[in-house]
Short mmCIF file of C-alpha atoms in Angstrom, two decimals:
data_model
loop_
_atom_site.label_atom_id
_atom_site.label_comp_id
_atom_site.label_asym_id
_atom_site.label_seq_id
_atom_site.Cartn_x
_atom_site.Cartn_y
_atom_site.Cartn_z
CA MET A 1 0.07 0.25 0.02
CA LYS A 2 1.61 3.42 -1.03
CA GLN A 3 -0.09 6.83 -0.71
CA THR A 4 1.30 10.50 -0.81
CA ARG A 5 -0.24 13.53 0.96
CA LEU A 6 0.70 16.88 1.14
CA ILE A 7 1.25 17.92 5.05
CA MET A 8 3.89 19.92 6.07
CA GLY A 9 4.01 22.15 2.88
CA MET A 10 5.74 19.51 1.38
CA PRO A 11 4.45 15.63 -0.56
CA ILE A 12 4.83 12.96 2.00
CA THR A 13 4.82 9.30 0.87
CA ILE A 14 4.68 6.01 2.54
CA GLU A 15 4.83 2.56 1.36
CA VAL A 16 4.21 -0.44 3.04
CA VAL A 17 4.64 -3.95 1.22
CA ASP A 18 3.92 -6.06 4.23
CA PRO A 19 0.80 -8.05 3.52
CA MET A 20 -1.32 -7.20 6.65
CA VAL A 21 -1.04 -3.28 5.96
CA THR A 22 -4.56 -1.72 6.31
CA GLN A 23 -5.93 1.85 5.65
CA ASP A 24 -5.87 2.66 9.46
CA ASP A 25 -2.36 2.28 9.72
CA LEU A 26 -1.47 4.69 6.88
CA ASP A 27 -4.01 6.98 8.39
CA SER A 28 -2.39 7.09 11.71
CA VAL A 29 1.39 7.70 10.49
CA PHE A 30 -0.45 10.88 8.31
CA ALA A 31 -2.26 12.41 11.58
CA TYR A 32 1.17 12.41 13.14
CA PHE A 33 3.08 14.32 10.40
CA VAL A 34 -0.48 16.93 10.88
CA SER A 35 0.31 17.01 14.41
CA ILE A 36 3.73 17.78 14.11
CA ASP A 37 2.99 20.30 11.52
CA GLU A 38 0.58 22.08 13.88
CA THR A 39 3.13 22.04 16.26
CA PHE A 40 6.77 23.07 14.67
CA SER A 41 5.02 25.16 11.50
CA THR A 42 6.72 28.76 11.35
CA TYR A 43 4.01 29.63 8.78
CA LYS A 44 1.07 28.76 11.32
CA ASP A 45 -0.34 31.37 13.48
CA THR A 46 -1.63 29.07 16.12
CA SER A 47 1.59 26.44 16.20
CA GLU A 48 3.36 26.53 19.45
CA ILE A 49 6.68 27.27 17.85
CA THR A 50 5.04 30.72 16.36
CA LYS A 51 3.67 31.49 19.79
CA ILE A 52 7.30 30.72 21.26
CA ASN A 53 8.64 33.46 18.89
CA ARG A 54 6.08 36.00 19.39
CA GLY A 55 6.82 35.54 23.42
CA GLU A 56 3.96 34.09 24.20
CA LEU A 57 5.19 30.96 26.13
CA LEU A 58 7.92 30.87 28.59
CA PRO A 59 10.05 27.45 28.61
CA ALA A 60 8.70 26.00 31.43
CA GLN A 61 5.22 25.93 29.45
CA TYR A 62 7.14 24.05 26.37
CA SER A 63 5.62 20.97 25.42
CA THR A 64 7.72 17.84 25.71
CA ASP A 65 8.22 17.66 22.11
CA MET A 66 9.23 21.09 21.77
CA ARG A 67 11.38 20.41 25.23
CA ARG A 68 12.97 17.41 22.88
CA ILE A 69 13.58 19.60 19.92
CA PHE A 70 15.09 22.52 21.64
CA SER A 71 17.65 19.76 23.27
CA LEU A 72 18.57 18.15 20.17
CA SER A 73 19.12 20.90 18.27
CA ALA A 74 21.59 22.39 21.43
CA GLN A 75 23.22 18.84 21.26
CA THR A 76 23.80 19.26 16.85
CA LYS A 77 25.08 22.53 17.65
CA LYS A 78 27.44 21.29 19.52
CA GLU A 79 28.29 18.26 17.47
CA THR A 80 28.60 20.46 14.13
CA HIS A 81 30.72 23.22 15.38
CA GLY A 82 28.11 25.67 15.61
CA TYR A 83 27.49 24.89 12.07
CA PHE A 84 23.70 24.11 12.95
CA ASP A 85 21.72 26.15 14.74
CA ILE A 86 17.78 26.61 14.69
CA GLN A 87 17.86 30.41 16.41
CA HIS A 88 18.61 33.10 13.61
CA GLU A 89 17.80 36.91 14.32
CA GLY A 90 16.38 35.93 17.46
CA PHE A 91 13.34 33.46 16.06
CA TYR A 92 13.43 29.65 16.19
CA ASP A 93 12.95 27.77 13.51
CA PRO A 94 13.52 23.87 13.92
CA SER A 95 12.21 22.70 10.54
CA GLY A 96 16.29 21.34 9.45
CA ILE A 97 15.90 18.74 12.74
CA VAL A 98 12.15 18.39 13.05
CA LYS A 99 11.74 16.76 9.43
CA GLY A 100 14.25 13.88 10.05
CA TRP A 101 13.10 12.86 13.93
CA ALA A 102 9.77 12.83 12.67
CA ILE A 103 9.80 11.04 9.74
CA LEU A 104 12.30 8.42 12.13
CA ASN A 105 9.15 8.47 14.65
CA ALA A 106 6.85 7.71 11.90
CA ALA A 107 8.88 4.62 10.98
CA GLU A 108 9.09 3.61 14.29
CA MET A 109 5.11 3.69 14.46
CA LEU A 110 5.05 1.37 11.48
CA THR A 111 7.64 -1.02 12.94
CA ALA A 112 5.56 -1.14 16.51
CA GLU A 113 2.88 -2.14 14.50
CA GLY A 114 4.90 -5.13 13.26
CA PHE A 115 5.78 -4.00 9.98
CA LYS A 116 9.19 -4.85 8.53
CA ASN A 117 9.35 -3.57 5.03
CA PHE A 118 8.48 -0.20 4.34
CA TYR A 119 9.66 3.53 3.45
CA VAL A 120 8.83 6.82 4.74
CA ASP A 121 9.69 9.79 2.62
CA ALA A 122 8.94 13.61 3.13
CA GLY A 123 10.06 15.76 0.59
CA GLY A 124 12.77 13.53 -0.34
CA ASP A 125 14.10 12.71 3.04
CA ILE A 126 13.88 8.86 3.57
CA GLN A 127 13.38 6.27 6.08
CA VAL A 128 13.73 2.76 4.72
CA ALA A 129 12.96 -1.06 6.50
CA GLY A 130 13.70 -3.81 4.82
CA HIS A 131 13.15 -4.97 1.16
CA LYS A 132 10.82 -4.65 -1.81
CA ASP A 133 10.22 -7.21 -3.88
CA GLY A 134 13.26 -9.09 -2.33
CA ASN A 135 15.48 -6.29 -3.04
CA PRO A 136 17.06 -3.40 -1.01
CA TRP A 137 14.67 0.02 -1.61
CA ARG A 138 16.01 2.18 -4.47
CA VAL A 139 16.31 5.77 -3.74
CA GLY A 140 17.41 8.43 -6.33
CA ILE A 141 19.34 11.42 -5.80
CA ARG A 142 18.26 13.98 -7.86
CA ASN A 143 20.23 16.12 -10.46
CA PRO A 144 20.00 19.84 -8.61
CA PHE A 145 20.36 21.03 -12.56
CA ASN A 146 17.55 19.26 -13.84
CA ARG A 147 15.03 18.09 -11.54
CA SER A 148 13.64 15.52 -14.08
CA GLU A 149 16.94 13.18 -13.91
CA ASN A 150 18.81 11.25 -11.39
CA VAL A 151 22.28 11.55 -10.73
CA LYS A 152 22.74 8.25 -8.78
CA VAL A 153 20.43 5.48 -7.58
CA LEU A 154 21.30 3.97 -4.34
CA ALA A 155 19.95 0.62 -2.85
CA LEU A 156 19.34 0.65 0.95
CA THR A 157 17.78 -1.55 3.52
CA LYS A 158 17.64 -0.02 6.95
CA GLN A 159 19.13 3.59 6.68
CA GLY A 160 17.98 7.18 6.19
CA VAL A 161 19.33 9.17 3.39
CA ALA A 162 18.72 13.20 3.42
CA THR A 163 19.60 15.75 0.76
CA SER A 164 20.02 19.77 1.33
CA GLY A 165 20.02 21.94 -0.96
CA THR A 166 18.97 25.14 -3.04
CA ALA A 167 17.75 23.83 -5.81
CA ILE A 168 13.77 23.53 -4.43
CA ARG A 169 13.01 26.04 -1.73
CA GLY A 170 16.39 28.46 -3.05
CA GLN A 171 18.68 29.95 -0.11
CA HIS A 172 16.96 28.68 3.06
CA ILE A 173 19.83 27.23 5.07
CA TYR A 174 22.68 29.65 6.42
CA ASN A 175 25.82 29.51 7.87
CA PRO A 176 25.54 30.49 11.51
CA HIS A 177 29.29 31.85 11.64
CA GLN A 178 28.33 33.72 8.47
CA PRO A 179 24.27 34.66 8.28
CA ALA A 180 24.43 37.52 5.74
CA THR A 181 26.73 35.70 2.94
CA PRO A 182 24.59 33.31 0.86
CA LEU A 183 25.67 29.80 0.23
CA GLN A 184 26.73 29.60 -3.14
CA GLU A 185 29.52 27.13 -3.02
CA ILE A 186 27.37 23.95 -3.16
CA VAL A 187 23.83 23.24 -4.73
CA SER A 188 23.15 19.65 -3.11
CA MET A 189 24.11 17.73 -0.24
CA THR A 190 23.29 14.19 0.42
CA VAL A 191 24.13 11.85 3.58
CA ILE A 192 23.43 8.58 4.39
CA GLY A 193 23.15 7.67 7.90
CA PRO A 194 22.21 5.05 10.28
CA ASP A 195 18.61 6.59 10.29
CA ILE A 196 16.76 9.50 8.79
CA TYR A 197 17.32 11.58 12.09
CA GLU A 198 21.25 11.67 11.87
CA ALA A 199 21.58 11.83 8.18
CA ASP A 200 19.04 15.21 8.17
CA ARG A 201 20.64 17.11 10.96
CA PHE A 202 24.21 16.46 9.29
CA ALA A 203 22.90 17.19 6.15
CA THR A 204 21.57 20.33 6.97
CA ALA A 205 25.16 21.36 8.91
CA ALA A 206 27.05 19.98 6.31
CA PHE A 207 25.62 21.95 3.56
CA ALA A 208 25.74 25.20 5.75
CA MET A 209 29.61 24.19 5.95
CA GLY A 210 29.91 24.60 1.97
CA LYS A 211 32.66 22.21 0.47
CA ASP A 212 34.35 21.83 4.12
CA GLY A 213 31.11 19.87 4.45
CA ILE A 214 31.70 16.58 2.61
CA GLN A 215 34.64 16.28 4.92
CA PHE A 216 32.88 16.90 7.99
CA ILE A 217 30.67 13.82 6.85
CA ALA A 218 33.53 11.73 5.81
CA LYS A 219 34.73 12.00 9.48
CA LEU A 220 31.61 10.68 10.82
CA ALA A 221 31.80 7.31 11.55
CA GLY A 222 28.42 5.12 9.62
CA PHE A 223 27.72 8.00 7.45
CA GLU A 224 28.53 8.59 3.76
CA GLY A 225 27.83 11.76 1.59
CA TYR A 226 27.64 13.20 -1.78
CA MET A 227 28.53 16.82 -2.39
CA ILE A 228 27.48 18.64 -6.12
CA ASP A 229 29.16 22.32 -6.27
CA ALA A 230 27.81 25.07 -8.23
CA ASP A 231 30.01 23.80 -11.16
CA ALA A 232 28.20 20.58 -11.32
CA ARG A 233 31.08 19.10 -10.00
CA ALA A 234 30.44 15.89 -7.62
CA THR A 235 32.64 14.83 -4.46
CA PHE A 236 31.95 12.17 -2.23
CA THR A 237 33.19 9.73 1.14
CA SER A 238 35.02 6.93 0.43
CA GLY A 239 32.38 4.38 1.14
CA PHE A 240 29.31 6.23 -0.56
CA GLU A 241 29.60 4.07 -3.83
CA ARG A 242 28.78 0.35 -2.45
CA TYR A 243 25.34 1.89 -2.21
CA VAL A 244 25.23 2.92 -5.66
CA ILE A 245 23.24 1.03 -8.43
CA HIS A 246 23.97 3.08 -11.32
#
């Protein structure tokens, strides 16, 4: 069973190939994404993060999920030498960490229901589990200069893969150390990690580092990366090709 819905301003696709899956199973996961959007969307006047940015909520009033995201964001800022920071010009935007975290939580919901073979894709950031038709899941990396083609196709079975870049949303990522300088050295940073939460947060930070980002990923145990620069040149980590089908 495979379905796509527009939530959080992006297409979210869930595919479960285990035969016992029902519509209710998918509905509950989509409902979870809706609740995440209601809490963390910086575009909704009624969201918790918007109320925090308006000064209407004190830290003691934050929800459990919000406190968790703030804690994870602080941890990620430390681990990335300040290249990941959800605070910018006095406002909080946790979208760079919320999406991967929410995808992983959704995947864990499916696992808890006994499903072993599925993928969850939110705006191109993907968590896979098991296989499809006896083979690893195939995940394409889009060409940022031609969105209708893939530059690589990956075979994954129990990993997360996330891509940060400017092809779809333009300059939405910034370097916290030089916030006024547009990120123009690279256009795409794809990271394969042990799960989508880890891949997503480090892809965002690595993109903010510019061309140095691929070296950051290369030093992370259990991660691989694929970077495309503004001149359409690709640079990738030493173990990346073992995931490549073509």
